[in-house]
mmCIF file of C-alpha atoms in Angstrom:
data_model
loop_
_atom_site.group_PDB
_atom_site.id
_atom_site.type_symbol
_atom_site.label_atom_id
_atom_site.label_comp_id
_atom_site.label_asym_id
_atom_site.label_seq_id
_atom_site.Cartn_x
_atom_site.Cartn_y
_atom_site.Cartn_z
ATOM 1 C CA UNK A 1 -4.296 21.588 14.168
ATOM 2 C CA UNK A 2 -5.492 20.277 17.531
ATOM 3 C CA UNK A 3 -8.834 21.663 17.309
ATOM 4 C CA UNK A 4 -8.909 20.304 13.234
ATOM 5 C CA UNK A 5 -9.177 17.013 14.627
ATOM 6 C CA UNK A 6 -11.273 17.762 18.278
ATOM 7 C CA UNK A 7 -14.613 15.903 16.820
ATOM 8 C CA UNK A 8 -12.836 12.889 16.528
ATOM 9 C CA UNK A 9 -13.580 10.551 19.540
ATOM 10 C CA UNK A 10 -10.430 9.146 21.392
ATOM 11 C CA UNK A 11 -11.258 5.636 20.404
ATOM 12 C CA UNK A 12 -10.781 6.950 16.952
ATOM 13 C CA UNK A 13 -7.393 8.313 16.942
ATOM 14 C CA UNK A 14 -6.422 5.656 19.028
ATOM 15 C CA UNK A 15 -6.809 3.300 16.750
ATOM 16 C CA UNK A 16 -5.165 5.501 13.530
ATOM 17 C CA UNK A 17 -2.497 5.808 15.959
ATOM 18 C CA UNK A 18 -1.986 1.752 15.879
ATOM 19 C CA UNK A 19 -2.757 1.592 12.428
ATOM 20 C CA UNK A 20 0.211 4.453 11.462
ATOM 21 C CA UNK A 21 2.556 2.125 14.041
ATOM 22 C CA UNK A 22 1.760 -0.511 11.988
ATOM 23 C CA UNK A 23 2.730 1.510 8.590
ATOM 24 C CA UNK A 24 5.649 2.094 10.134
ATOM 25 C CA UNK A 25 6.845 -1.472 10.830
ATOM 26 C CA UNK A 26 6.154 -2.114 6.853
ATOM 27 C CA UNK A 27 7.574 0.559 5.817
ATOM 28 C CA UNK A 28 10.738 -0.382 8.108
ATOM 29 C CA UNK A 29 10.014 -3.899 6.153
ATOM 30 C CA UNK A 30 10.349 -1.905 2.703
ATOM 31 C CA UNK A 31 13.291 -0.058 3.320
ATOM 32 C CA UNK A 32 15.472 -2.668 4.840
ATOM 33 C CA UNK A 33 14.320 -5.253 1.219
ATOM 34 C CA UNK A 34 15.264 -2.479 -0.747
ATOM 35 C CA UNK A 35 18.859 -1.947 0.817
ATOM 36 C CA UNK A 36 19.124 -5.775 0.726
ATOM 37 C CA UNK A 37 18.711 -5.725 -2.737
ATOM 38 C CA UNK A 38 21.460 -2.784 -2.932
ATOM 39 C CA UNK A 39 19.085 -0.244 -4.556
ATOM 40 C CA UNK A 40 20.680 3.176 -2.737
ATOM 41 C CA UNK A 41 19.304 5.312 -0.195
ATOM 42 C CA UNK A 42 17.508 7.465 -2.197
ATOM 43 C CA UNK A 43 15.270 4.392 -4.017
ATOM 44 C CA UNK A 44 12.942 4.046 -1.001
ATOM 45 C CA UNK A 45 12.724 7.347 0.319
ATOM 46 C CA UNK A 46 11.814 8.721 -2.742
ATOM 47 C CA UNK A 47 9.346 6.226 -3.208
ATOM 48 C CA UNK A 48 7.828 6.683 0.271
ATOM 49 C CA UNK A 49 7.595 10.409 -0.235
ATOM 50 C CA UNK A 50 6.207 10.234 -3.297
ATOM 51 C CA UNK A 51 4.664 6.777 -4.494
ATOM 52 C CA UNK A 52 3.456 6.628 -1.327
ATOM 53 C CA UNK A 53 1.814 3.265 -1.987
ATOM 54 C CA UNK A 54 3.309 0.623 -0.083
ATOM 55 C CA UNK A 55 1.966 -2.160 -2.216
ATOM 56 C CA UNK A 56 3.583 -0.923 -5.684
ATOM 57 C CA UNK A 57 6.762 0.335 -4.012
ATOM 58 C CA UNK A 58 7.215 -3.390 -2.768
ATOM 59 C CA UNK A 59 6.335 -5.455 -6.079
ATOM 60 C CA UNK A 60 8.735 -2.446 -7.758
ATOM 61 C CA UNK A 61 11.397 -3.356 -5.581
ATOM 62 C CA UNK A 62 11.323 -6.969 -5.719
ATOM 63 C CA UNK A 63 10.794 -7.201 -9.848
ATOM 64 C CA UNK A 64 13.285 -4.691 -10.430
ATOM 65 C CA UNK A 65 15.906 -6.549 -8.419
ATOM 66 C CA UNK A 66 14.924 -9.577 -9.901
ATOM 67 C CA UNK A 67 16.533 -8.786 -13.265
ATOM 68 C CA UNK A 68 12.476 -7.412 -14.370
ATOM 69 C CA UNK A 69 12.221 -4.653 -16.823
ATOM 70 C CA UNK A 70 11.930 -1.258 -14.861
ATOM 71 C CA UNK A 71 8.388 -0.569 -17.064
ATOM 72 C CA UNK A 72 6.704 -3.857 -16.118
ATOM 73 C CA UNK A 73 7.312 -2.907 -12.769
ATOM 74 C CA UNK A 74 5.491 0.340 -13.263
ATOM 75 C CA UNK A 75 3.193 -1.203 -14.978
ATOM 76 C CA UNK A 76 2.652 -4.040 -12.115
ATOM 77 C CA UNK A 77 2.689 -1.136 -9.607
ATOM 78 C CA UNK A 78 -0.650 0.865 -11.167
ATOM 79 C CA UNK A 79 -2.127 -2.522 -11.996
ATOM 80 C CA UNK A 80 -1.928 -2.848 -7.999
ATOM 81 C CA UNK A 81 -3.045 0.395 -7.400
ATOM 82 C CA UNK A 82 -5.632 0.667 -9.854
ATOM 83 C CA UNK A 83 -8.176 0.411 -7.114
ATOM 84 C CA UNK A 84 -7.269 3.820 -6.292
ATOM 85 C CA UNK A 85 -10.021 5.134 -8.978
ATOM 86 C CA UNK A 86 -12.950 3.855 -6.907
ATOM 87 C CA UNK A 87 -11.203 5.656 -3.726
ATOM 88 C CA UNK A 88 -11.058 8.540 -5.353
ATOM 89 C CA UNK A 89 -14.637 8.908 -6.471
ATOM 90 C CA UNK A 90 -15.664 7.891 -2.988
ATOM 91 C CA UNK A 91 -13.866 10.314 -0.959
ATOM 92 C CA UNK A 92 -13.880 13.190 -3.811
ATOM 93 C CA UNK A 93 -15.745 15.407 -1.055
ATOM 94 C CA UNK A 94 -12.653 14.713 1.632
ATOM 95 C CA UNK A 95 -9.642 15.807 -0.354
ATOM 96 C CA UNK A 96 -10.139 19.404 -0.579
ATOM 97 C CA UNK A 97 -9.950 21.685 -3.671
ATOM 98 C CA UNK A 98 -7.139 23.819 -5.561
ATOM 99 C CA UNK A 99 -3.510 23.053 -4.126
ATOM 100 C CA UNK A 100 -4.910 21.164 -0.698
ATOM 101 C CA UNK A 101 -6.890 19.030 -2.972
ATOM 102 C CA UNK A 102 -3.270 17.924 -4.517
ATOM 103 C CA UNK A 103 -2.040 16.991 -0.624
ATOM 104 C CA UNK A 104 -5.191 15.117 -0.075
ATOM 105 C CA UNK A 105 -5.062 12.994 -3.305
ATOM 106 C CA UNK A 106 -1.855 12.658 -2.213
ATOM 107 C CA UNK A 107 -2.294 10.902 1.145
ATOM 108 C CA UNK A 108 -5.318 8.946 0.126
ATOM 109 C CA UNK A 109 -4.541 5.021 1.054
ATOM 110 C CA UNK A 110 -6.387 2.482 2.016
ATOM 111 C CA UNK A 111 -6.225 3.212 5.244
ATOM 112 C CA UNK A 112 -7.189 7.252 5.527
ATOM 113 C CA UNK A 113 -10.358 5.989 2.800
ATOM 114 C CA UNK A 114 -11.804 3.729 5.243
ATOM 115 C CA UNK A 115 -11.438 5.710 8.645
ATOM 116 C CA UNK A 116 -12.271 9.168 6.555
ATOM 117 C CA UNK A 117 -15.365 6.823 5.070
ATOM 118 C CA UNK A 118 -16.098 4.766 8.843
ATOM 119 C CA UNK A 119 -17.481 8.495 10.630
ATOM 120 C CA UNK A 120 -20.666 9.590 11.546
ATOM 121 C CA UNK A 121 -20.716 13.487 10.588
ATOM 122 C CA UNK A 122 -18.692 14.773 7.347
ATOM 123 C CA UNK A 123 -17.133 17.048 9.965
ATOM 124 C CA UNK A 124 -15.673 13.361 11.363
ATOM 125 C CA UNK A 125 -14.731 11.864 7.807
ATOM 126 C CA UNK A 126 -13.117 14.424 6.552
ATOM 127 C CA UNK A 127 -11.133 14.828 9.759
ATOM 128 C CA UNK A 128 -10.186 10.647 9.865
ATOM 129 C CA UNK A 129 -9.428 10.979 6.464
ATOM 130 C CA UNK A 130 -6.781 13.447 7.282
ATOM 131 C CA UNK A 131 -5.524 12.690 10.417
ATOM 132 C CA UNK A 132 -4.874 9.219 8.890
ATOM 133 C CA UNK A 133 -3.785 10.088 5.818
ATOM 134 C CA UNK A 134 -1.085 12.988 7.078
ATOM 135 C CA UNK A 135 0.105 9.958 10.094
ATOM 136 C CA UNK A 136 0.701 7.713 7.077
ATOM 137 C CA UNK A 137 2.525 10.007 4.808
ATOM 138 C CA UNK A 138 4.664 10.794 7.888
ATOM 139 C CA UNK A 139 5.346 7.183 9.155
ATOM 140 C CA UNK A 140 5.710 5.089 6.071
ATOM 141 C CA UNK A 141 9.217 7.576 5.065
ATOM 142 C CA UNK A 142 10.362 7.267 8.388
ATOM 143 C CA UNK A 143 9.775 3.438 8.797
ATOM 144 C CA UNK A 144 11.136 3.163 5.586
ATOM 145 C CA UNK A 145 15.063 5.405 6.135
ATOM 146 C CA UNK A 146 15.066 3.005 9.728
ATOM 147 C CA UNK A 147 14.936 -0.049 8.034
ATOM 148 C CA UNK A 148 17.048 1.119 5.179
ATOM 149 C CA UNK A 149 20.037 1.981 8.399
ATOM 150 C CA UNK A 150 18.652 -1.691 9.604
ATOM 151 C CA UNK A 151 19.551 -3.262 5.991
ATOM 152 C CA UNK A 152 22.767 -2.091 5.934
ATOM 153 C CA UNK A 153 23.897 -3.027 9.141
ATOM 154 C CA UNK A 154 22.352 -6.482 9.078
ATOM 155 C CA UNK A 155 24.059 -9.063 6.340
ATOM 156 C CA UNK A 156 21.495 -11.289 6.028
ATOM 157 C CA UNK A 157 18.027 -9.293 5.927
ATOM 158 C CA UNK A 158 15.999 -12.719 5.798
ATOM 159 C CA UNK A 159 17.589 -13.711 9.163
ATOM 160 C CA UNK A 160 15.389 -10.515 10.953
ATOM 161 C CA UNK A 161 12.194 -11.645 9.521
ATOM 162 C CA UNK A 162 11.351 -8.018 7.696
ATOM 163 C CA UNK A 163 11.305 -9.930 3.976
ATOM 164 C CA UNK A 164 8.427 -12.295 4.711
ATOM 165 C CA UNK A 165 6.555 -9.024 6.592
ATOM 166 C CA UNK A 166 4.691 -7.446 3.728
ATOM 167 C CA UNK A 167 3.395 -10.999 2.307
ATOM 168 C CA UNK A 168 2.374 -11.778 5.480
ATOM 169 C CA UNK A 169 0.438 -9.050 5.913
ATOM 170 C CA UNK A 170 -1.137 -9.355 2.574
ATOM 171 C CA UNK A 171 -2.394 -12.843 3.151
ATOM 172 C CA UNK A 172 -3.904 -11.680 6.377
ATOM 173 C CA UNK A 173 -5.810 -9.104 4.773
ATOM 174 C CA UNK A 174 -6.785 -11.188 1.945
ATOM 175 C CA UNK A 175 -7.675 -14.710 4.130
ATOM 176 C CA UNK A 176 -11.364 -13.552 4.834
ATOM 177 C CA UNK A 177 -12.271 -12.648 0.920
ATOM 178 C CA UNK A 178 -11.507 -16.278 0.465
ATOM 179 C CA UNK A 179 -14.974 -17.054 1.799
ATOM 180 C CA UNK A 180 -16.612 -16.089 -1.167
ATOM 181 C CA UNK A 181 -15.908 -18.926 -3.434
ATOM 182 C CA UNK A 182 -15.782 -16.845 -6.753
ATOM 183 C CA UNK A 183 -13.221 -14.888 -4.801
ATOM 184 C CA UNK A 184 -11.251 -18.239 -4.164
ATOM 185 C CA UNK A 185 -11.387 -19.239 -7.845
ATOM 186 C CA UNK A 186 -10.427 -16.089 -9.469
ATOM 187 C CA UNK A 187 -7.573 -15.829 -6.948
ATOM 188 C CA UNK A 188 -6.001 -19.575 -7.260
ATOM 189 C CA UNK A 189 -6.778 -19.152 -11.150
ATOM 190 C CA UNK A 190 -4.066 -15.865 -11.097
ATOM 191 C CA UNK A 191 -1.558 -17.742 -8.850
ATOM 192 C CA UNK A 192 -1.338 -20.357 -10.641
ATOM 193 C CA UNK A 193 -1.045 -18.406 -13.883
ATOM 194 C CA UNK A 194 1.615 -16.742 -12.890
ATOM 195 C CA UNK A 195 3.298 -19.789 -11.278
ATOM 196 C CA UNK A 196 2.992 -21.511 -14.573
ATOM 197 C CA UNK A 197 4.281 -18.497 -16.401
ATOM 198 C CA UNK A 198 7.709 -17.840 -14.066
ATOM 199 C CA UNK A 199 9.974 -20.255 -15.684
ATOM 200 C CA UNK A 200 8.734 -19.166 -19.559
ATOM 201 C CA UNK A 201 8.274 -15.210 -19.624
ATOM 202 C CA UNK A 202 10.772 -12.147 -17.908
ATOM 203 C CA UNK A 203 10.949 -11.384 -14.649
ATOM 204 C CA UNK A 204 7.749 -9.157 -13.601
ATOM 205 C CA UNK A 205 5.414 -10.228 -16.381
ATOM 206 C CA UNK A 206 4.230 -13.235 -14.354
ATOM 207 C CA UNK A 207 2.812 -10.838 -11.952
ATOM 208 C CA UNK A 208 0.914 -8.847 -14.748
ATOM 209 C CA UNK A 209 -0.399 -12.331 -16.136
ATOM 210 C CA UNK A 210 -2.037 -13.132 -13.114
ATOM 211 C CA UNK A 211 -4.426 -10.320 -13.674
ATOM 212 C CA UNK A 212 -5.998 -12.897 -15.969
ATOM 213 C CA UNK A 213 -7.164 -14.928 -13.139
ATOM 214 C CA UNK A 214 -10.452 -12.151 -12.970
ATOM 215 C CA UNK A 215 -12.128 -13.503 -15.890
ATOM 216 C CA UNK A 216 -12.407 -16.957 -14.235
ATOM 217 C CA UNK A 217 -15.945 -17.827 -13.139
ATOM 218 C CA UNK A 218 -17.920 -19.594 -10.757
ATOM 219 C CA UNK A 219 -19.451 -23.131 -11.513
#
C-alpha cells in the first residue's frame, strides 16, 4: 500500500491528511445533528458508509426531521450532488475498471477529484485520488459514530457549536464565487426563493425551489 502511494510528495499527503481531519470534524458535526434530531444510530452510519456525500446526508437529515417528505429529501440530496456527473467524466481514467472501478466511483468527492486532478504525472493523480478518497471514506463514518456518542450525551447539541459547523463551512467555500457578479445574482435570486417559499409550500420543497435561482441573469 505504502509503495501505492511513494510518488506522492510529503507536502501532498500532508495536506490530504488535514483535509481527511477536517472530514472528520463534519462528519462528527453530522452525526451528533442527526442524534439531536433522534434519528437512531444506524441513520448516519449508514449514510456515511454508503451516501458518502456529506452535503446530501446533511440537507436529508435536516428536511426529514423537519416534518419534509422523505422523497424531497432524496430528491434535494441528488439535486446537491448532481455535480457529481462532471466529476465523473473528469476523473473516468482514476477510478479503475470492473469491481475496483465500483470502490473508486465510490469514494469520488470533492475532495479526492481535486487532489487526484491537482498532480503532475497520472502515476500522481491517480494515487491523490485514492489516497484521498480511501482517507475520506474512512474518516467521515468514524467522525460521524463520535459525534453520534457526542449527541447523545450532550442535551442541547446547539450549545457545542457542531449544528452551525456544516453551514459554516459551506459559506466559506462559497464566499469567493461571490466575486463573479452573475454568481451573486443567481445565488441571492435562489435564497430568496426559497425564503419566500418556506411559510407557503412543505418542508424540503423550498430547498428544491431555489434551484430556480440559475435561470436568473446578469444585467
Amino acid at each position: 500500500m505504502n509503495s501505492r502511494f511513494s510518488c506522492l510528495s510529503a507536502e501532498t499527503k500532508k495536506a490530504i491528511f488535514l483535509v481527511c481531519l477536517a472530514v472528520g470534524v463534519v462528519g462528527a458535526s453530522y452525526g451528533s445533528l442527526a442524534s439531536a434530531y433522534g434519528f437512531p444510530l444506524w441513520v448516519p452510519i449508514t449514510s456515511t458508509l454508503f451516501v458518502l456525500a456529506g452535503a446530501s446526508e446533511f440537507m436529508f437529515i435536516a428536511i426529514v426531521a423537519s416534518g419534509g417528505n422523505p422523497l424531497a429529501a432524496a430528491l434535494a440530496g441528488l439535486l446537491v450532488n448532481a455535480r457529481h456527473f462532471p466529476f465523473g467524466i473528469a476523473v473516468r481514467d482514476l477510478v479503475g475498471t470492473r469491481l475496483q472501478g465500483l470502490l473508486g466511483c465510490h469514494i469520488m468527492n470533492d475532495e479526492s477529484v481535486v487532489f487526484g486532478l491537482s498532480q503532475s504525472t497520472p502515476v500522481q493523480r491517480k494515487a491523490a485520488y485514492w489516497l484521498c478518497g480511501l482517507g475520506v471514506a474512512t474518516i467521515w463514518p468514524l467522525g460521524a459514530l463520535l459525534g453520534s456518542v457526542v449527541g447523545k450525551l450532550v442535551p442541547d447539541i446547539s450549545a457545542t457549536g457542531l449544528d452551525a459547523l456544516f453551514p459554516a463551512i459551506l459559506l466559506a467555500l462559497v464566499i469567493p464565487s461571490f466575486k463573479s457578479r452573475t454568481t451573486l445574482i443567481r445565488a441571492s435570486s435562489g435564497a430568496a426563493l426559497s425564503l419566500i417559499a418556506t411559510p407557503f409550500v412543505a418542508t424540503g420543497l423550498p430547498v428544491l425551489l431555489s434551484m430556480l435561482g440559475l435561470l436568473a441573469r446578469k444585467k
